[in-house]
Backbone as numpy.savetxt, mean C-alpha at the origin, in Angstrom:
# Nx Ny Nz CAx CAy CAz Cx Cy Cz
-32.38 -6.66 23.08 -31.89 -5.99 24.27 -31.63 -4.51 24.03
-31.42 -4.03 22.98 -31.44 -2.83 22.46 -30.09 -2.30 22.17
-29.30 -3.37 22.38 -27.35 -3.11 22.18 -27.74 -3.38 20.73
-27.20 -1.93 19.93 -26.76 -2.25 18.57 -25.83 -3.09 18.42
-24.64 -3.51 19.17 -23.58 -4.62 18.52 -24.41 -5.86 18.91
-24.83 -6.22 19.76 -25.56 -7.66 19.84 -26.53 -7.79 18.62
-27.39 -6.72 18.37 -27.77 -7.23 17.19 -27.56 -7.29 16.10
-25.93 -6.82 15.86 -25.18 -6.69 14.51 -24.62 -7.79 14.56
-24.27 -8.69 15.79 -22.95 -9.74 15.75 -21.80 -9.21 15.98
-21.29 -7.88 16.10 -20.03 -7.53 15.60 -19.07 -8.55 16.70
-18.43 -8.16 16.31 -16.87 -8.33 17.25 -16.81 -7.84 18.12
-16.12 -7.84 19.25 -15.67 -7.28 20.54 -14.17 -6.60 20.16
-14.31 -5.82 19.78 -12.64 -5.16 19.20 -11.93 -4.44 20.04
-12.89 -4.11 21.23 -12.09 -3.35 22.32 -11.29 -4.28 23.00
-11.71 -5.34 22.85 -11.02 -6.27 24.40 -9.56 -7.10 23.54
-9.82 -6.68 21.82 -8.56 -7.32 21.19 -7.70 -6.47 21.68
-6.19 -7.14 20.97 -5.11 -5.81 20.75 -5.04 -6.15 19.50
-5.62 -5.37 18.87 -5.44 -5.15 17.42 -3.92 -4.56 17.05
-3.09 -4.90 16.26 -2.35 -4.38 15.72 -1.08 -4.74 16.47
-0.71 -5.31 17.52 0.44 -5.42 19.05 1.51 -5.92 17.86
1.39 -6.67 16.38 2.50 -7.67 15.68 2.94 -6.59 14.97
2.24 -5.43 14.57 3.09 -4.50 13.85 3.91 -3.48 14.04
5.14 -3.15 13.44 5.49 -2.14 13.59 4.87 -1.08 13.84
4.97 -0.63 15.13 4.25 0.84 14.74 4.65 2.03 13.93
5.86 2.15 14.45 7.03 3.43 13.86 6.94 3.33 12.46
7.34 2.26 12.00 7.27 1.70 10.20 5.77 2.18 9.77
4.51 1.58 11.05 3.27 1.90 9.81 2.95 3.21 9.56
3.21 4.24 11.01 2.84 5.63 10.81 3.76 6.18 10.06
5.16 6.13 9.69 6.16 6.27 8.86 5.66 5.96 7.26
4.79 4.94 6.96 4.36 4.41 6.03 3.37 5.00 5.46
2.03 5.35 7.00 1.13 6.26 6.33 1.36 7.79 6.19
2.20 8.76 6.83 2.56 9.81 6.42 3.41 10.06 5.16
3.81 8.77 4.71 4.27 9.05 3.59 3.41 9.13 2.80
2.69 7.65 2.58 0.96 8.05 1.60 0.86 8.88 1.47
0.29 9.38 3.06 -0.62 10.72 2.27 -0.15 12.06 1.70
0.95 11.69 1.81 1.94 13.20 1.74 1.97 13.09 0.30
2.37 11.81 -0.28 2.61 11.59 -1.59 1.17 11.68 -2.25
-0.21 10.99 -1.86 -0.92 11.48 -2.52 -1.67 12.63 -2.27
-1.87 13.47 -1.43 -1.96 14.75 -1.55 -0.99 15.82 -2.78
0.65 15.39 -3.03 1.14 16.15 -4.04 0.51 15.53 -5.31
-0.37 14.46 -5.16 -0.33 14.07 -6.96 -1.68 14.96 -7.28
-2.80 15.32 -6.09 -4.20 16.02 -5.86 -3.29 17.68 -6.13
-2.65 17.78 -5.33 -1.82 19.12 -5.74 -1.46 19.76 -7.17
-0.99 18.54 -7.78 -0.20 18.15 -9.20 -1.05 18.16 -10.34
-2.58 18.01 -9.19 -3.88 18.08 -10.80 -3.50 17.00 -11.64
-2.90 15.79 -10.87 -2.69 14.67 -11.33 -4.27 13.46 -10.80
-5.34 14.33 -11.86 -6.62 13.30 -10.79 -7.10 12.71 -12.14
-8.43 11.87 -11.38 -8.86 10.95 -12.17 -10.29 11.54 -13.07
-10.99 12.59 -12.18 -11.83 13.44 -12.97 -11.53 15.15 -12.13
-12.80 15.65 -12.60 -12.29 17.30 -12.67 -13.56 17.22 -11.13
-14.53 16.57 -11.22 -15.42 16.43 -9.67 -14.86 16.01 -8.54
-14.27 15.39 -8.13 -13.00 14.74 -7.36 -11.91 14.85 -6.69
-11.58 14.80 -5.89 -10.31 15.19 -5.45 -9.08 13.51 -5.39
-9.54 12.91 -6.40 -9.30 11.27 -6.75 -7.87 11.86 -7.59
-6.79 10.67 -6.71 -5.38 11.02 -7.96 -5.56 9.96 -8.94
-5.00 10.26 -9.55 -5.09 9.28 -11.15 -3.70 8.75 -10.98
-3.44 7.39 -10.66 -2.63 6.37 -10.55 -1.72 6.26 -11.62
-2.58 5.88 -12.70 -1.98 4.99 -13.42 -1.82 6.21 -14.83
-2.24 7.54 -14.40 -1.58 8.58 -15.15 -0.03 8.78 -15.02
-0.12 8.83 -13.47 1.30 9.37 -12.70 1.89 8.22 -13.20
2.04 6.62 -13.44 2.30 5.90 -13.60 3.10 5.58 -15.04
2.26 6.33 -15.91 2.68 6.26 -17.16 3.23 7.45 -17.47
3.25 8.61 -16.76 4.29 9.62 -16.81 5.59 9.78 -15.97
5.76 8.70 -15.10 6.92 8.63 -14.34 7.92 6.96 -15.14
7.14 6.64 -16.33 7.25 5.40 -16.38 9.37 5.20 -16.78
9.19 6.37 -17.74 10.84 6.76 -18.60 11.41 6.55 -16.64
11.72 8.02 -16.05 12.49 7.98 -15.16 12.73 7.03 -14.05
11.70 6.49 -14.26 11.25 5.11 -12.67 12.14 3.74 -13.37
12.25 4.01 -14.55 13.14 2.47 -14.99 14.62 2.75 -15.30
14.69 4.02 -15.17 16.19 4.62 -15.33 16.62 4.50 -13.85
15.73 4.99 -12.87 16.46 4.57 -11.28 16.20 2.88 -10.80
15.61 2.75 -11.47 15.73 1.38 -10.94 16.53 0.72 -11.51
17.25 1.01 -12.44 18.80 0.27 -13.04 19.87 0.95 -12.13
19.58 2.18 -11.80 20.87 2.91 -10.94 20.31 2.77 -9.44
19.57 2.65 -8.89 19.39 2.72 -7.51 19.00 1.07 -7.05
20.05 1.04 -6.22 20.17 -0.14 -5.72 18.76 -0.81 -4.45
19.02 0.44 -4.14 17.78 0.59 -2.90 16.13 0.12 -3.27
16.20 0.79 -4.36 15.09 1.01 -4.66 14.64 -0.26 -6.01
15.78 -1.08 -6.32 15.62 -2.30 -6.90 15.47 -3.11 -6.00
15.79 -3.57 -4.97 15.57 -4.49 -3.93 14.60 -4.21 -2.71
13.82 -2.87 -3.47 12.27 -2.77 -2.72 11.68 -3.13 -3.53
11.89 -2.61 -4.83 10.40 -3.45 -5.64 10.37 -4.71 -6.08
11.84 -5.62 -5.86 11.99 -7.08 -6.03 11.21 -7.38 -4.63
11.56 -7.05 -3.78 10.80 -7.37 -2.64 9.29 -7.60 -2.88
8.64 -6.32 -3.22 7.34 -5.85 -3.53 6.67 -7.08 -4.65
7.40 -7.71 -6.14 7.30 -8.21 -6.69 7.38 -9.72 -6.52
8.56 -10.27 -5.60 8.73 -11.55 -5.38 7.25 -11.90 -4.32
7.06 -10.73 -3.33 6.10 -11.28 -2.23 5.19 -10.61 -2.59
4.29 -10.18 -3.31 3.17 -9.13 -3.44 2.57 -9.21 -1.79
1.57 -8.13 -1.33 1.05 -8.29 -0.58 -0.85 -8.83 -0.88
-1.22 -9.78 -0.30 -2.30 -10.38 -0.14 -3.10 -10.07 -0.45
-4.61 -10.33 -1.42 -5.92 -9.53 -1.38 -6.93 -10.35 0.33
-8.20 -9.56 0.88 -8.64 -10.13 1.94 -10.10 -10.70 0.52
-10.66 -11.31 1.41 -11.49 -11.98 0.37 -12.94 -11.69 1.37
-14.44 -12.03 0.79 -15.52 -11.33 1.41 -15.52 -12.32 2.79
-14.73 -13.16 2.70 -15.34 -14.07 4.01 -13.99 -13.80 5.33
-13.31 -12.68 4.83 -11.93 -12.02 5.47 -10.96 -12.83 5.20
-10.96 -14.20 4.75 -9.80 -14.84 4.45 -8.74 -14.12 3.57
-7.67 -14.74 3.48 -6.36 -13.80 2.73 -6.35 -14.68 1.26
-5.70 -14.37 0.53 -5.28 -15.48 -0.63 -4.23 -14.21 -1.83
-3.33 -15.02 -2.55 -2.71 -14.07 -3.34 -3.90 -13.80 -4.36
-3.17 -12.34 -4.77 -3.96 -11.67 -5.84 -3.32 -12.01 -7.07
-3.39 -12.14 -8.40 -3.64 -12.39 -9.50 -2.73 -11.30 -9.84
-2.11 -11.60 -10.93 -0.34 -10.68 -11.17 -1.46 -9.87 -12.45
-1.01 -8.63 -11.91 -1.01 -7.63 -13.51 -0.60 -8.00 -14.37
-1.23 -7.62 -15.52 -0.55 -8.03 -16.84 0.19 -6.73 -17.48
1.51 -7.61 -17.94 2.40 -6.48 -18.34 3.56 -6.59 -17.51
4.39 -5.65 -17.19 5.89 -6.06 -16.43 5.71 -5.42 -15.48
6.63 -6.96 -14.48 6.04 -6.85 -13.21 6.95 -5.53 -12.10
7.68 -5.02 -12.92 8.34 -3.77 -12.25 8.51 -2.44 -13.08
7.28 -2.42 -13.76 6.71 -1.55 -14.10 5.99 -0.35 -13.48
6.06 0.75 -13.37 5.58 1.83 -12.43 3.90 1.29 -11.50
3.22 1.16 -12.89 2.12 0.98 -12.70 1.69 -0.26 -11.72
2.58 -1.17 -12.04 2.42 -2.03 -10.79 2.67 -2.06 -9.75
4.09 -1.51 -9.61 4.36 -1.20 -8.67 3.17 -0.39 -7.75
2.76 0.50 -7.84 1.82 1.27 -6.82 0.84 0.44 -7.11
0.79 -0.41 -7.72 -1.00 -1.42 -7.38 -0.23 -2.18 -6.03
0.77 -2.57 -5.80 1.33 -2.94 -4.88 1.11 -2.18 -3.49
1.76 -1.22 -3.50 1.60 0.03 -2.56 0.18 0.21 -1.83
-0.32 0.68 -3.18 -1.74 0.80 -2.46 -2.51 -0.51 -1.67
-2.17 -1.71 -2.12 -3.04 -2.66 -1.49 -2.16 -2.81 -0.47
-1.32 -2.34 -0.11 -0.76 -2.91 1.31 -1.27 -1.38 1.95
-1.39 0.03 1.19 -2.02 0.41 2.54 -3.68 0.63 2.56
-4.03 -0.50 1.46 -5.68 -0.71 1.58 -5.95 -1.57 2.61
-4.99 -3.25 2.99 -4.99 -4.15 3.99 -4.35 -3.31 5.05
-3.83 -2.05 5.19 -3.80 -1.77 6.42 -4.59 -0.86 6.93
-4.59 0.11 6.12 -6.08 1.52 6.57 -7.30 0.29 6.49
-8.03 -0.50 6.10 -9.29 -0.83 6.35 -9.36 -2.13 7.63
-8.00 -2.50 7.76 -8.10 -2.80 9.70 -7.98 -4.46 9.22
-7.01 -5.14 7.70 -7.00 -6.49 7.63 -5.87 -6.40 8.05
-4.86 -6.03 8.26 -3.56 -6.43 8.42 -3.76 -6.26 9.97
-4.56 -5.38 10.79 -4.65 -5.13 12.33 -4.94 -6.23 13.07
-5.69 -7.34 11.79 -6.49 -8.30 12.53 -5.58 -9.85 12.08
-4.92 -9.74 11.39 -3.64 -10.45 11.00 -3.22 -11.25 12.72
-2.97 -12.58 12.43 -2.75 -13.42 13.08 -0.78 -13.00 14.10
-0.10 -13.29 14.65 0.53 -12.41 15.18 2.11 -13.53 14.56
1.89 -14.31 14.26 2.45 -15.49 13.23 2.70 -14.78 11.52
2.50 -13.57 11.46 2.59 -13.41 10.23 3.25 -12.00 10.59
3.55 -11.72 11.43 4.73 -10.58 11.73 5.34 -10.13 11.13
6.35 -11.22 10.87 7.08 -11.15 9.43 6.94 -10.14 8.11
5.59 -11.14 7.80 5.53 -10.73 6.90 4.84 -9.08 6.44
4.36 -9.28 7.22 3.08 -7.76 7.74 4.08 -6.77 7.85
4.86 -6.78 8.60 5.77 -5.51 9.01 6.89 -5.52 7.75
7.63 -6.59 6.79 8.20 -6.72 5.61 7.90 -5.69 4.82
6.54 -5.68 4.51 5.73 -5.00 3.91 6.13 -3.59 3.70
5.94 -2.83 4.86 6.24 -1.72 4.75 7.62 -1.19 4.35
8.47 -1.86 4.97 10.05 -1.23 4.17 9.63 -1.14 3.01
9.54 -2.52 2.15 9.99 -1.81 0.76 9.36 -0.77 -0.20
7.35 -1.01 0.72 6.60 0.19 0.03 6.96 1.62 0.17
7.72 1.72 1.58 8.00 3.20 1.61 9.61 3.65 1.26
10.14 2.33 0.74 11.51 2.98 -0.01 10.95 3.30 -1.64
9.47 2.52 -1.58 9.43 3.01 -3.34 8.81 4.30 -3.09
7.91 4.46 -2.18 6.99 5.88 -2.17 8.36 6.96 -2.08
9.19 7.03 -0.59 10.18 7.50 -0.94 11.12 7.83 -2.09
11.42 6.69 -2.58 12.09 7.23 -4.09 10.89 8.26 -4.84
10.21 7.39 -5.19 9.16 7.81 -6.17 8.79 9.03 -6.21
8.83 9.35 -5.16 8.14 11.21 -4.95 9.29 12.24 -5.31
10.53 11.97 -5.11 11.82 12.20 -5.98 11.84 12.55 -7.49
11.05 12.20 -7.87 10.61 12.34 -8.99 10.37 14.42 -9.61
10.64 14.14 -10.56 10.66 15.49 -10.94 9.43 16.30 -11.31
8.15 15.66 -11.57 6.70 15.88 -11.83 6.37 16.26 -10.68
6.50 16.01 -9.31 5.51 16.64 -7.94 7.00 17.04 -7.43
C-alpha cells in the first residue's frame, strides 16, 4: 500500500498513552539531572577516549569511590537511596521486550560503580521508551525508581571532582 508502518508492522503509538503511570515531574526532574550530571563529567575530561564526547563511568566511579563510602555512612538520605537502588535493582528489557532481573555486579553491591550501573539502566529503560510502555500495574514500581536514582545523582554530583 505504500504506508511505511504497514510494512514495518510497527505499532500504533499515537493512539497509546504512553507514559499516563509515570510520574512526570519526578521523570523530567530525573532527566535534567542526568544530563546535567553527565555533561559536568564531559566537562571534567572525565571520558572514555580522547575521539568522543563519552564520560567514563567507571573512572568517575573509582575516583569518587573514598568519598561516596564516607557519605554513605554519614548521609542518611543517601543510604536509603542506594538500599533502595540495591534491594530492587531496576529491570533489564530483553530482545523480545520482555523484562527480567539483571544479573548482580560482581564486587559490592553499594559500591560507586554499581551504583551508577543502576542509574544508568533506569534512565536507559526510560530514554529508550521501555518503562513508557510498562504496563500501568507497575506504577509503583516505575515511578520508585526515580526517587532514589536522583537522590544518588543528587548527592553524587556534590562531590568535590565536578
Amino acid at each position: 500500500t505504500g504506508n511505511d508502518e504497514e510494512a514495518l508492522d510497527l505499532p500504533n503509538v499515537g493512539a497509546a498513552r504512553l507514559g499516563d503511570h509515570l510520574d512526570h515531574e519526578l521523570m523530567f526532574m530525573f532527566f535534567a539531572t542526568f544530563s546535567r550530571f553527565e555533561y559536568a563529567l564531559k566537562a571534567a575530561k572525565v571520558l572514555k577516549n580522547r575521539s568522543a564526547a563519552e564520560p567514563d563511568w567507571d573512572r568517575f566511579a573509582k575516583e569518587i569511590k573514598e568519598g561516596f563510602r564516607e557519605r554513605l555512612a554519614a548521609d542518611r538520605r543517601l543510604k536509603a537511596a542506594v538500599t533502595a537502588l540495591v534491594e530492587h535493582p531496576p529491570m533489564k528489557q530483553r530482545r523480545d521486550l520482555m523484562w527480567q532481573s539483571a544479573p548482580r555486579q560482581a564486587g559490592d553491591d553499594f559500591s560507586p560503580a554499581n551504583v551508577l550501573v543502576l542509574v544508568r539502566r533506569i534512565r536507559n529503560n526510560l530514554f529508550h521508551g521501555g518503562k513508557a510502555q510498562r504496563q500501568v500495574d507497575d506504577r509503583n514500581r516505575d515511578n520508585g525508581r526515580g526517587k532514589p536514582s536522583f537522590n544518588c545523582k543528587y548527592i553524587s554530583s556534590n562531590q568535590s571532582r565536578i
